[in-house]
PDB file of C-alpha atoms in Angstrom:
ATOM      1  CA  MET A  18      71.080  52.972 130.906  1.00  0.00           C
ATOM      2  CA  THR A  19      73.519  55.538 132.146  1.00  0.00           C
ATOM      3  CA  LEU A  20      75.769  55.376 135.279  1.00  0.00           C
ATOM      4  CA  SER A  21      75.869  58.354 137.714  1.00  0.00           C
ATOM      5  CA  SER A  22      79.413  59.771 138.450  1.00  0.00           C
ATOM      6  CA  PRO A  23      80.699  59.431 141.996  1.00  0.00           C
ATOM      7  CA  ALA A  24      79.898  63.275 142.619  1.00  0.00           C
ATOM      8  CA  GLU A  25      76.272  62.761 141.417  1.00  0.00           C
ATOM      9  CA  ALA A  26      76.064  59.644 143.728  1.00  0.00           C
ATOM     10  CA  ARG A  27      76.801  61.687 146.833  1.00  0.00           C
ATOM     11  CA  PRO A  28      73.812  62.678 148.801  1.00  0.00           C
ATOM     12  CA  THR A  29      73.209  66.467 148.519  1.00  0.00           C
ATOM     13  CA  PRO A  30      72.075  68.430 151.517  1.00  0.00           C
ATOM     14  CA  THR A  31      68.543  68.765 151.863  1.00  0.00           C
ATOM     15  CA  LEU A  32      66.452  71.325 153.666  1.00  0.00           C
ATOM     16  CA  THR A  33      65.498  68.789 156.294  1.00  0.00           C
ATOM     17  CA  ARG A  34      69.254  67.944 156.932  1.00  0.00           C
ATOM     18  CA  ILE A  35      69.999  71.655 157.195  1.00  0.00           C
ATOM     19  CA  VAL A  36      67.190  72.133 159.798  1.00  0.00           C
ATOM     20  CA  GLU A  37      68.339  68.979 161.781  1.00  0.00           C
ATOM     21  CA  ARG A  38      71.953  70.194 161.822  1.00  0.00           C
ATOM     22  CA  VAL A  39      71.407  73.919 162.698  1.00  0.00           C
ATOM     23  CA  GLY A  40      68.425  73.199 164.930  1.00  0.00           C
ATOM     24  CA  ILE A  41      64.952  74.668 164.587  1.00  0.00           C
ATOM     25  CA  HIS A  42      65.512  76.959 167.672  1.00  0.00           C
ATOM     26  CA  ASN A  43      68.662  78.321 166.252  1.00  0.00           C
ATOM     27  CA  LEU A  44      66.988  78.875 162.972  1.00  0.00           C
ATOM     28  CA  SER A  45      64.159  80.669 164.473  1.00  0.00           C
ATOM     29  CA  LEU A  46      66.669  83.045 166.259  1.00  0.00           C
ATOM     30  CA  ILE A  47      68.359  83.693 162.846  1.00  0.00           C
ATOM     31  CA  LEU A  48      65.047  84.466 161.451  1.00  0.00           C
ATOM     32  CA  ALA A  49      64.379  86.852 164.335  1.00  0.00           C
ATOM     33  CA  LEU A  50      67.695  88.548 163.579  1.00  0.00           C
ATOM     34  CA  VAL A  51      66.746  88.929 159.943  1.00  0.00           C
ATOM     35  CA  VAL A  52      63.577  90.593 160.853  1.00  0.00           C
ATOM     36  CA  LEU A  53      65.413  93.107 163.174  1.00  0.00           C
ATOM     37  CA  LEU A  54      67.966  93.892 160.504  1.00  0.00           C
ATOM     38  CA  VAL A  55      65.119  94.515 158.004  1.00  0.00           C
ATOM     39  CA  ILE A  56      63.183  96.827 160.473  1.00  0.00           C
ATOM     40  CA  PHE A  57      66.202  98.857 161.591  1.00  0.00           C
ATOM     41  CA  GLY A  58      67.741  98.825 158.089  1.00  0.00           C
ATOM     42  CA  THR A  59      64.540 100.216 156.702  1.00  0.00           C
ATOM     43  CA  LEU A  60      64.197 102.881 159.378  1.00  0.00           C
ATOM     44  CA  ARG A  61      67.849 104.034 159.507  1.00  0.00           C
ATOM     45  CA  GLY A  62      69.690 102.174 156.626  1.00  0.00           C
ATOM     46  CA  ASP A  63      71.832 105.242 156.231  1.00  0.00           C
ATOM     47  CA  VAL A  64      73.676 104.593 159.590  1.00  0.00           C
ATOM     48  CA  PHE A  65      72.701 101.106 160.568  1.00  0.00           C
ATOM     49  CA  PHE A  66      74.617  99.361 158.047  1.00  0.00           C
ATOM     50  CA  SER A  67      77.683 101.515 158.184  1.00  0.00           C
ATOM     51  CA  THR A  68      80.865  99.684 158.989  1.00  0.00           C
ATOM     52  CA  ARG A  69      81.435 102.107 162.161  1.00  0.00           C
ATOM     53  CA  ASN A  70      77.914 101.201 163.480  1.00  0.00           C
ATOM     54  CA  ILE A  71      78.511  97.401 162.918  1.00  0.00           C
ATOM     55  CA  LEU A  72      81.669  97.531 164.844  1.00  0.00           C
ATOM     56  CA  ASN A  73      79.852  99.606 167.562  1.00  0.00           C
ATOM     57  CA  ILE A  74      77.259  96.714 167.795  1.00  0.00           C
ATOM     58  CA  GLY A  75      80.267  94.248 168.116  1.00  0.00           C
ATOM     59  CA  MET A  76      82.054  96.290 170.859  1.00  0.00           C
ATOM     60  CA  GLY A  77      78.690  96.741 172.545  1.00  0.00           C
ATOM     61  CA  VAL A  78      77.895  92.854 172.592  1.00  0.00           C
ATOM     62  CA  ALA A  79      81.506  91.810 173.535  1.00  0.00           C
ATOM     63  CA  ILE A  80      81.131  92.161 177.201  1.00  0.00           C
ATOM     64  CA  LEU A  81      77.548  90.947 177.307  1.00  0.00           C
ATOM     65  CA  GLY A  82      78.689  88.010 175.051  1.00  0.00           C
ATOM     66  CA  VAL A  83      81.377  86.729 177.548  1.00  0.00           C
ATOM     67  CA  LEU A  84      78.872  87.028 180.368  1.00  0.00           C
ATOM     68  CA  ALA A  85      75.914  85.274 178.414  1.00  0.00           C
ATOM     69  CA  ILE A  86      78.174  82.359 177.496  1.00  0.00           C
ATOM     70  CA  SER A  87      79.327  81.583 181.071  1.00  0.00           C
ATOM     71  CA  GLN A  88      75.712  82.138 182.302  1.00  0.00           C
ATOM     72  CA  THR A  89      74.795  79.454 179.732  1.00  0.00           C
ATOM     73  CA  ALA A  90      77.152  76.945 181.301  1.00  0.00           C
ATOM     74  CA  VAL A  91      76.065  77.784 184.868  1.00  0.00           C
ATOM     75  CA  ILE A  92      72.332  77.454 183.825  1.00  0.00           C
ATOM     76  CA  VAL A  93      73.009  74.035 181.785  1.00  0.00           C
ATOM     77  CA  SER A  94      74.531  72.623 185.139  1.00  0.00           C
ATOM     78  CA  GLY A  95      71.161  73.560 186.948  1.00  0.00           C
ATOM     79  CA  GLY A  96      72.177  76.878 188.687  1.00  0.00           C
ATOM     80  CA  LEU A  97      71.728  80.554 187.924  1.00  0.00           C
ATOM     81  CA  ASP A  98      74.106  83.560 188.736  1.00  0.00           C
ATOM     82  CA  ILE A  99      72.361  86.918 189.122  1.00  0.00           C
ATOM     83  CA  SER A 100      75.442  88.592 190.705  1.00  0.00           C
ATOM     84  CA  VAL A 101      77.647  88.731 187.557  1.00  0.00           C
ATOM     85  CA  GLY A 102      76.918  92.444 186.888  1.00  0.00           C
ATOM     86  CA  SER A 103      78.179  93.291 190.514  1.00  0.00           C
ATOM     87  CA  ILE A 104      81.162  91.049 189.948  1.00  0.00           C
ATOM     88  CA  VAL A 105      81.913  93.084 186.877  1.00  0.00           C
ATOM     89  CA  GLY A 106      81.920  96.344 188.862  1.00  0.00           C
ATOM     90  CA  LEU A 107      84.051  94.898 191.680  1.00  0.00           C
ATOM     91  CA  SER A 108      86.439  93.476 189.148  1.00  0.00           C
ATOM     92  CA  THR A 109      86.800  96.925 187.506  1.00  0.00           C
ATOM     93  CA  VAL A 110      87.587  98.529 190.803  1.00  0.00           C
ATOM     94  CA  ALA A 111      90.249  95.760 191.796  1.00  0.00           C
ATOM     95  CA  THR A 112      91.787  96.061 188.433  1.00  0.00           C
ATOM     96  CA  ALA A 113      92.095  99.967 188.573  1.00  0.00           C
ATOM     97  CA  MET A 114      93.379 100.033 192.166  1.00  0.00           C
ATOM     98  CA  ALA A 115      96.089  97.353 191.429  1.00  0.00           C
ATOM     99  CA  ILE A 116      97.261  99.262 188.294  1.00  0.00           C
ATOM    100  CA  GLN A 117      97.224 102.437 190.355  1.00  0.00           C
ATOM    101  CA  GLN A 118      99.552 100.934 192.884  1.00  0.00           C
ATOM    102  CA  THR A 119     101.851  99.124 190.621  1.00  0.00           C
ATOM    103  CA  ASP A 120     101.472 100.721 187.134  1.00  0.00           C
ATOM    104  CA  ALA A 121     101.745  97.162 185.759  1.00  0.00           C
ATOM    105  CA  ALA A 122      98.897  96.067 183.372  1.00  0.00           C
ATOM    106  CA  GLY A 123      99.582  92.212 184.288  1.00  0.00           C
ATOM    107  CA  VAL A 124      99.025  92.870 187.849  1.00  0.00           C
ATOM    108  CA  GLY A 125      95.705  94.721 187.193  1.00  0.00           C
ATOM    109  CA  ILE A 126      94.461  91.935 185.001  1.00  0.00           C
ATOM    110  CA  ALA A 127      95.440  89.348 187.646  1.00  0.00           C
ATOM    111  CA  ALA A 128      93.631  91.308 190.288  1.00  0.00           C
ATOM    112  CA  GLY A 129      90.505  91.488 188.193  1.00  0.00           C
ATOM    113  CA  LEU A 130      90.561  87.832 187.433  1.00  0.00           C
ATOM    114  CA  ALA A 131      91.354  86.803 190.916  1.00  0.00           C
ATOM    115  CA  ILE A 132      88.651  88.979 192.575  1.00  0.00           C
ATOM    116  CA  GLY A 133      86.092  87.651 190.017  1.00  0.00           C
ATOM    117  CA  ALA A 134      87.167  84.072 190.848  1.00  0.00           C
ATOM    118  CA  MET A 135      86.820  84.497 194.495  1.00  0.00           C
ATOM    119  CA  ALA A 136      83.444  86.143 194.305  1.00  0.00           C
ATOM    120  CA  GLY A 137      82.326  83.063 192.254  1.00  0.00           C
ATOM    121  CA  LEU A 138      83.820  80.709 194.850  1.00  0.00           C
ATOM    122  CA  VAL A 139      81.799  82.532 197.564  1.00  0.00           C
ATOM    123  CA  ASN A 140      78.610  81.920 195.564  1.00  0.00           C
ATOM    124  CA  GLY A 141      79.551  78.192 194.863  1.00  0.00           C
ATOM    125  CA  LEU A 142      80.255  77.495 198.472  1.00  0.00           C
ATOM    126  CA  LEU A 143      77.142  79.224 199.670  1.00  0.00           C
ATOM    127  CA  ILE A 144      74.827  77.399 197.246  1.00  0.00           C
ATOM    128  CA  THR A 145      76.438  73.928 197.582  1.00  0.00           C
ATOM    129  CA  TYR A 146      77.404  73.674 201.148  1.00  0.00           C
ATOM    130  CA  GLY A 147      74.979  76.087 202.635  1.00  0.00           C
ATOM    131  CA  ARG A 148      72.141  74.381 200.605  1.00  0.00           C
ATOM    132  CA  ILE A 149      70.625  77.675 199.736  1.00  0.00           C
ATOM    133  CA  ASN A 150      68.718  78.456 196.517  1.00  0.00           C
ATOM    134  CA  ALA A 151      70.964  79.871 193.865  1.00  0.00           C
ATOM    135  CA  VAL A 152      68.543  82.715 193.090  1.00  0.00           C
ATOM    136  CA  ILE A 153      68.502  83.848 196.702  1.00  0.00           C
ATOM    137  CA  VAL A 154      72.293  83.613 197.310  1.00  0.00           C
ATOM    138  CA  THR A 155      73.192  85.336 194.083  1.00  0.00           C
ATOM    139  CA  LEU A 156      70.550  87.932 194.670  1.00  0.00           C
ATOM    140  CA  GLY A 157      72.253  88.599 198.069  1.00  0.00           C
ATOM    141  CA  THR A 158      75.811  88.584 196.918  1.00  0.00           C
ATOM    142  CA  MET A 159      74.743  90.981 194.076  1.00  0.00           C
ATOM    143  CA  ALA A 160      74.152  93.632 196.790  1.00  0.00           C
ATOM    144  CA  ILE A 161      77.188  92.635 198.868  1.00  0.00           C
ATOM    145  CA  PHE A 162      79.742  92.616 195.823  1.00  0.00           C
ATOM    146  CA  ARG A 163      78.457  95.999 194.734  1.00  0.00           C
ATOM    147  CA  GLY A 164      78.743  97.251 198.443  1.00  0.00           C
ATOM    148  CA  VAL A 165      82.348  95.913 198.601  1.00  0.00           C
ATOM    149  CA  ALA A 166      83.167  97.833 195.317  1.00  0.00           C
ATOM    150  CA  PHE A 167      81.717 100.963 196.692  1.00  0.00           C
ATOM    151  CA  ILE A 168      83.638 100.602 200.032  1.00  0.00           C
ATOM    152  CA  LEU A 169      87.113  99.913 198.260  1.00  0.00           C
ATOM    153  CA  SER A 170      86.746 102.897 196.032  1.00  0.00           C
ATOM    154  CA  ASN A 171      84.850 105.244 198.523  1.00  0.00           C
ATOM    155  CA  GLY A 172      82.300 105.524 195.886  1.00  0.00           C
ATOM    156  CA  GLN A 173      84.636 107.253 193.441  1.00  0.00           C
ATOM    157  CA  SER A 174      85.826 106.354 189.827  1.00  0.00           C
ATOM    158  CA  ILE A 175      89.503 105.207 189.840  1.00  0.00           C
ATOM    159  CA  SER A 176      91.246 106.353 186.658  1.00  0.00           C
ATOM    160  CA  ILE A 177      93.657 104.229 184.799  1.00  0.00           C
ATOM    161  CA  PHE A 178      96.727 105.730 183.093  1.00  0.00           C
ATOM    162  CA  ASN A 179      98.302 102.682 181.376  1.00  0.00           C
ATOM    163  CA  ASP A 180      98.549 102.523 177.669  1.00  0.00           C
ATOM    164  CA  ALA A 181      99.217  98.702 177.584  1.00  0.00           C
ATOM    165  CA  PHE A 182      95.989  98.108 179.666  1.00  0.00           C
ATOM    166  CA  ARG A 183      93.954 100.538 177.665  1.00  0.00           C
ATOM    167  CA  TRP A 184      94.890  98.788 174.328  1.00  0.00           C
ATOM    168  CA  ILE A 185      92.786  95.772 175.521  1.00  0.00           C
ATOM    169  CA  GLY A 186      89.675  97.939 175.336  1.00  0.00           C
ATOM    170  CA  ILE A 187      90.359 100.177 172.337  1.00  0.00           C
ATOM    171  CA  GLY A 188      93.140  98.306 170.334  1.00  0.00           C
ATOM    172  CA  ARG A 189      92.495  96.453 167.126  1.00  0.00           C
ATOM    173  CA  VAL A 190      93.776  93.377 165.550  1.00  0.00           C
ATOM    174  CA  MET A 191      93.323  92.857 161.772  1.00  0.00           C
ATOM    175  CA  GLY A 192      90.691  95.809 161.713  1.00  0.00           C
ATOM    176  CA  LEU A 193      88.591  94.138 164.646  1.00  0.00           C
ATOM    177  CA  PRO A 194      88.466  95.576 167.961  1.00  0.00           C
ATOM    178  CA  ALA A 195      90.357  93.544 170.605  1.00  0.00           C
ATOM    179  CA  PRO A 196      87.187  93.058 172.795  1.00  0.00           C
ATOM    180  CA  ILE A 197      85.523  91.055 169.836  1.00  0.00           C
ATOM    181  CA  TRP A 198      88.597  89.057 169.404  1.00  0.00           C
ATOM    182  CA  ILE A 199      88.457  88.103 173.213  1.00  0.00           C
ATOM    183  CA  LEU A 200      84.757  87.216 172.838  1.00  0.00           C
ATOM    184  CA  ILE A 201      85.706  84.794 169.912  1.00  0.00           C
ATOM    185  CA  LEU A 202      88.446  83.256 172.099  1.00  0.00           C
ATOM    186  CA  VAL A 203      86.018  82.884 175.118  1.00  0.00           C
ATOM    187  CA  ALA A 204      83.239  81.391 172.798  1.00  0.00           C
ATOM    188  CA  VAL A 205      85.510  78.946 171.129  1.00  0.00           C
ATOM    189  CA  ALA A 206      87.020  77.823 174.648  1.00  0.00           C
ATOM    190  CA  PHE A 207      83.503  77.207 176.076  1.00  0.00           C
ATOM    191  CA  TYR A 208      82.336  75.520 172.850  1.00  0.00           C
ATOM    192  CA  ILE A 209      85.171  73.058 173.161  1.00  0.00           C
ATOM    193  CA  PHE A 210      84.543  72.575 176.874  1.00  0.00           C
ATOM    194  CA  MET A 211      80.834  72.220 176.788  1.00  0.00           C
ATOM    195  CA  HIS A 212      80.317  70.301 173.641  1.00  0.00           C
ATOM    196  CA  LYS A 213      83.544  68.278 173.070  1.00  0.00           C
ATOM    197  CA  SER A 214      84.940  67.471 176.494  1.00  0.00           C
ATOM    198  CA  ILE A 215      83.574  64.775 179.033  1.00  0.00           C
ATOM    199  CA  LYS A 216      83.333  67.137 181.737  1.00  0.00           C
ATOM    200  CA  GLY A 217      81.280  69.601 179.635  1.00  0.00           C
ATOM    201  CA  ARG A 218      78.870  66.735 178.609  1.00  0.00           C
ATOM    202  CA  ASN A 219      78.694  65.742 182.252  1.00  0.00           C
ATOM    203  CA  LEU A 220      77.243  69.322 182.954  1.00  0.00           C
ATOM    204  CA  TYR A 221      74.298  68.572 180.791  1.00  0.00           C
ATOM    205  CA  ALA A 222      73.775  65.273 182.668  1.00  0.00           C
ATOM    206  CA  ILE A 223      73.832  67.056 186.109  1.00  0.00           C
ATOM    207  CA  GLY A 224      71.471  69.748 185.056  1.00  0.00           C
ATOM    208  CA  GLY A 225      69.174  67.319 183.269  1.00  0.00           C
ATOM    209  CA  ASN A 226      68.857  64.658 186.022  1.00  0.00           C
ATOM    210  CA  PRO A 227      71.032  65.395 189.011  1.00  0.00           C
ATOM    211  CA  VAL A 228      69.790  62.112 190.758  1.00  0.00           C
ATOM    212  CA  VAL A 229      70.854  59.920 188.083  1.00  0.00           C
ATOM    213  CA  ALA A 230      74.160  61.838 187.659  1.00  0.00           C
ATOM    214  CA  ARG A 231      74.879  61.429 191.382  1.00  0.00           C
ATOM    215  CA  LEU A 232      74.091  57.647 191.032  1.00  0.00           C
ATOM    216  CA  SER A 233      76.623  57.609 188.118  1.00  0.00           C
ATOM    217  CA  GLY A 234      79.428  58.720 190.362  1.00  0.00           C
ATOM    218  CA  MET A 235      79.584  62.322 189.553  1.00  0.00           C
ATOM    219  CA  ASN A 236      80.575  64.803 192.133  1.00  0.00           C
ATOM    220  CA  LEU A 237      77.820  67.334 191.874  1.00  0.00           C
ATOM    221  CA  THR A 238      79.182  69.537 194.571  1.00  0.00           C
ATOM    222  CA  ALA A 239      82.607  69.995 192.910  1.00  0.00           C
ATOM    223  CA  TYR A 240      81.114  70.507 189.476  1.00  0.00           C
ATOM    224  CA  ARG A 241      78.630  73.294 190.637  1.00  0.00           C
ATOM    225  CA  VAL A 242      81.429  74.979 192.799  1.00  0.00           C
ATOM    226  CA  SER A 243      83.679  74.910 189.739  1.00  0.00           C
ATOM    227  CA  MET A 244      81.025  76.439 187.531  1.00  0.00           C
ATOM    228  CA  TYR A 245      80.359  79.409 189.730  1.00  0.00           C
ATOM    229  CA  ILE A 246      84.164  79.908 190.149  1.00  0.00           C
ATOM    230  CA  LEU A 247      84.249  79.926 186.284  1.00  0.00           C
ATOM    231  CA  SER A 248      81.310  82.398 186.027  1.00  0.00           C
ATOM    232  CA  GLY A 249      83.060  84.628 188.414  1.00  0.00           C
ATOM    233  CA  PHE A 250      86.294  84.373 186.519  1.00  0.00           C
ATOM    234  CA  VAL A 251      84.536  85.231 183.217  1.00  0.00           C
ATOM    235  CA  ALA A 252      82.791  88.176 184.958  1.00  0.00           C
ATOM    236  CA  GLY A 253      86.430  89.367 185.815  1.00  0.00           C
ATOM    237  CA  ILE A 254      87.260  89.088 182.107  1.00  0.00           C
ATOM    238  CA  ALA A 255      84.143  91.330 181.434  1.00  0.00           C
ATOM    239  CA  GLY A 256      85.335  93.733 184.126  1.00  0.00           C
ATOM    240  CA  ILE A 257      88.743  94.082 182.639  1.00  0.00           C
ATOM    241  CA  LEU A 258      87.266  94.744 179.216  1.00  0.00           C
ATOM    242  CA  LEU A 259      85.097  97.355 180.652  1.00  0.00           C
ATOM    243  CA  ALA A 260      87.862  98.926 182.698  1.00  0.00           C
ATOM    244  CA  ALA A 261      90.166  99.058 179.568  1.00  0.00           C
ATOM    245  CA  ARG A 262      87.402 100.570 177.480  1.00  0.00           C
ATOM    246  CA  THR A 263      86.330 103.200 179.944  1.00  0.00           C
ATOM    247  CA  GLY A 264      89.936 103.877 181.264  1.00  0.00           C
ATOM    248  CA  SER A 265      88.585 103.576 184.955  1.00  0.00           C
ATOM    249  CA  GLY A 266      87.353 101.381 187.670  1.00  0.00           C
ATOM    250  CA  GLN A 267      83.716 102.344 188.573  1.00  0.00           C
ATOM    251  CA  PRO A 268      81.830 100.638 191.321  1.00  0.00           C
ATOM    252  CA  ILE A 269      78.624 101.233 189.561  1.00  0.00           C
ATOM    253  CA  SER A 270      79.944  99.334 186.349  1.00  0.00           C
ATOM    254  CA  GLY A 271      77.600  96.752 185.087  1.00  0.00           C
ATOM    255  CA  SER A 272      74.723  98.023 187.198  1.00  0.00           C
ATOM    256  CA  GLN A 273      72.478  98.841 184.087  1.00  0.00           C
ATOM    257  CA  GLY A 274      70.764  95.506 183.775  1.00  0.00           C
ATOM    258  CA  LEU A 275      73.933  93.673 182.537  1.00  0.00           C
ATOM    259  CA  GLU A 276      73.032  90.472 184.564  1.00  0.00           C
ATOM    260  CA  LEU A 277      69.427  90.471 183.108  1.00  0.00           C
ATOM    261  CA  GLU A 278      70.555  90.874 179.679  1.00  0.00           C
ATOM    262  CA  ALA A 279      73.112  88.021 180.046  1.00  0.00           C
ATOM    263  CA  ILE A 280      70.231  85.844 181.489  1.00  0.00           C
ATOM    264  CA  THR A 281      67.969  86.943 178.682  1.00  0.00           C
ATOM    265  CA  ALA A 282      70.533  86.044 176.092  1.00  0.00           C
ATOM    266  CA  ALA A 283      70.991  82.607 177.601  1.00  0.00           C
ATOM    267  CA  PHE A 284      67.281  81.816 177.811  1.00  0.00           C
ATOM    268  CA  LEU A 285      66.750  83.167 174.248  1.00  0.00           C
ATOM    269  CA  GLY A 286      69.643  80.891 173.249  1.00  0.00           C
ATOM    270  CA  GLY A 287      67.796  77.653 174.384  1.00  0.00           C
ATOM    271  CA  CYS A 288      68.498  77.305 178.023  1.00  0.00           C
ATOM    272  CA  ALA A 289      65.909  75.486 180.168  1.00  0.00           C
ATOM    273  CA  MET A 290      64.990  76.706 183.628  1.00  0.00           C
ATOM    274  CA  GLN A 291      65.634  73.326 185.225  1.00  0.00           C
ATOM    275  CA  GLY A 292      69.234  72.995 183.405  1.00  0.00           C
ATOM    276  CA  GLY A 293      70.398  70.407 181.192  1.00  0.00           C
ATOM    277  CA  LYS A 294      69.896  72.410 177.863  1.00  0.00           C
ATOM    278  CA  GLY A 295      71.695  75.234 176.247  1.00  0.00           C
ATOM    279  CA  THR A 296      74.421  75.894 173.689  1.00  0.00           C
ATOM    280  CA  VAL A 297      77.194  78.428 173.124  1.00  0.00           C
ATOM    281  CA  VAL A 298      75.828  79.085 169.643  1.00  0.00           C
ATOM    282  CA  GLY A 299      72.477  79.790 170.842  1.00  0.00           C
ATOM    283  CA  ALA A 300      73.751  82.224 173.536  1.00  0.00           C
ATOM    284  CA  LEU A 301      75.653  84.060 170.884  1.00  0.00           C
ATOM    285  CA  LEU A 302      72.480  84.325 168.723  1.00  0.00           C
ATOM    286  CA  GLY A 303      70.767  85.660 171.779  1.00  0.00           C
ATOM    287  CA  VAL A 304      73.257  88.182 172.398  1.00  0.00           C
ATOM    288  CA  ALA A 305      73.253  89.404 168.831  1.00  0.00           C
ATOM    289  CA  ILE A 306      69.508  89.957 168.953  1.00  0.00           C
ATOM    290  CA  ILE A 307      69.815  91.963 172.208  1.00  0.00           C
ATOM    291  CA  GLY A 308      72.762  93.985 170.760  1.00  0.00           C
ATOM    292  CA  ILE A 309      70.921  94.769 167.508  1.00  0.00           C
ATOM    293  CA  LEU A 310      67.670  95.583 169.443  1.00  0.00           C
ATOM    294  CA  ASN A 311      69.754  97.987 171.705  1.00  0.00           C
ATOM    295  CA  ASN A 312      71.529  99.601 168.766  1.00  0.00           C
ATOM    296  CA  GLY A 313      68.533  99.916 166.673  1.00  0.00           C
ATOM    297  CA  MET A 314      66.340 101.475 169.471  1.00  0.00           C
ATOM    298  CA  ILE A 315      69.126 104.018 170.032  1.00  0.00           C
ATOM    299  CA  LEU A 316      69.370 104.965 166.383  1.00  0.00           C
ATOM    300  CA  THR A 317      65.597 105.380 166.007  1.00  0.00           C
ATOM    301  CA  SER A 318      65.461 107.435 169.161  1.00  0.00           C
ATOM    302  CA  VAL A 319      63.143 105.017 171.157  1.00  0.00           C
ATOM    303  CA  PRO A 320      62.720 106.810 174.538  1.00  0.00           C
ATOM    304  CA  THR A 321      64.693 105.087 177.375  1.00  0.00           C
ATOM    305  CA  PHE A 322      61.355 104.009 179.087  1.00  0.00           C
ATOM    306  CA  TYR A 323      60.309 102.171 176.149  1.00  0.00           C
ATOM    307  CA  GLN A 324      63.629 100.497 175.775  1.00  0.00           C
ATOM    308  CA  MET A 325      63.313  99.223 179.360  1.00  0.00           C
ATOM    309  CA  LEU A 326      59.796  97.840 178.529  1.00  0.00           C
ATOM    310  CA  ALA A 327      61.040  96.077 175.398  1.00  0.00           C
ATOM    311  CA  LYS A 328      63.973  94.467 177.314  1.00  0.00           C
ATOM    312  CA  GLY A 329      61.788  93.296 180.146  1.00  0.00           C
ATOM    313  CA  THR A 330      59.344  91.842 177.610  1.00  0.00           C
ATOM    314  CA  LEU A 331      62.115  90.053 175.792  1.00  0.00           C
ATOM    315  CA  LEU A 332      63.194  88.498 179.242  1.00  0.00           C
ATOM    316  CA  ILE A 333      59.586  87.316 179.851  1.00  0.00           C
ATOM    317  CA  LEU A 334      59.422  86.020 176.174  1.00  0.00           C
ATOM    318  CA  ALA A 335      62.680  84.072 176.567  1.00  0.00           C
ATOM    319  CA  VAL A 336      61.666  82.360 179.851  1.00  0.00           C
ATOM    320  CA  PHE A 337      58.235  81.601 178.394  1.00  0.00           C
ATOM    321  CA  LEU A 338      59.879  79.858 175.468  1.00  0.00           C
ATOM    322  CA  ALA A 339      62.184  77.991 177.652  1.00  0.00           C
ATOM    323  CA  GLU A 340      59.310  76.605 179.680  1.00  0.00           C
ATOM    324  CA  TYR A 341      57.245  75.985 176.451  1.00  0.00           C
ATOM    325  CA  ARG A 342      59.982  73.944 175.208  1.00  0.00           C
ATOM    326  CA  LEU A 343      60.483  71.980 178.291  1.00  0.00           C
ATOM    327  CA  ASN A 344      56.636  71.068 178.634  1.00  0.00           C
ATOM    328  CA  LYS A 345      56.671  70.135 174.881  1.00  0.00           C
ATOM    329  CA  SER A 346      59.621  67.792 175.375  1.00  0.00           C
TER     330      SER A 346
END
């Protein structure tokens, strides 16, 4: 008879445990990513796996990533924010105007964040106190915020000549572009908030069953207004990143389906239409799929119309999967 050593006695990870820990949904997203990497790597392996292109993908998804993460938090709480693309455009204009007037990067950043938070506050108040459907409110404010951006800028692009501010969009830290580091910081902050804090866990309860959450003593109005303010604030961060990268504030910024891509990434990541479900990790995987799909279609010269077709199909598929998971559960 032989005795096993302590190391041998410890249980070893099994495939079942790995699946339970990572989640079957996240594993399916990782598998989809691998399939996309194989397809585009086979078609354009000479360029697709180059360091420059990988960094380009990272830069491309940085802005979308911060929006998708905040969108996930809003959807988990039972809401939806379609206006984030317009808030990005408004934020770029506010940032550029502030820097043009003061030549101070800090003032421009504060202006961009403040205008984003204010836009989110408007959304939150209209939805909660006005008792209007979130889709209708944010669809309306999407047009309003875009209109305000055009009015403030007279429909013109506002150039930014401030090297310190431009560094936010084109600078590097340890070889990685600054926008990617900002995406990492936002992801870590939201992960801790949503998954490790009591207020974050309350969001899942509010989105999953608002009646029970209200009876438990939670202030649903305060939570929901706060989430829209946070969504607008994060859209302000995205606007600052975009303004720093392009060196200008443009009222049309974020109008190329940015809000739809953020919503698509959130649903791909596991959000449920009715709220109560969704994770930061899932949102990041959804963003990675969209980023690689966008980059791969450009490298393989897929016509623009077919790219739009693919993105629309992906959005419908993401919502279908969200509904399927809900019905199955």
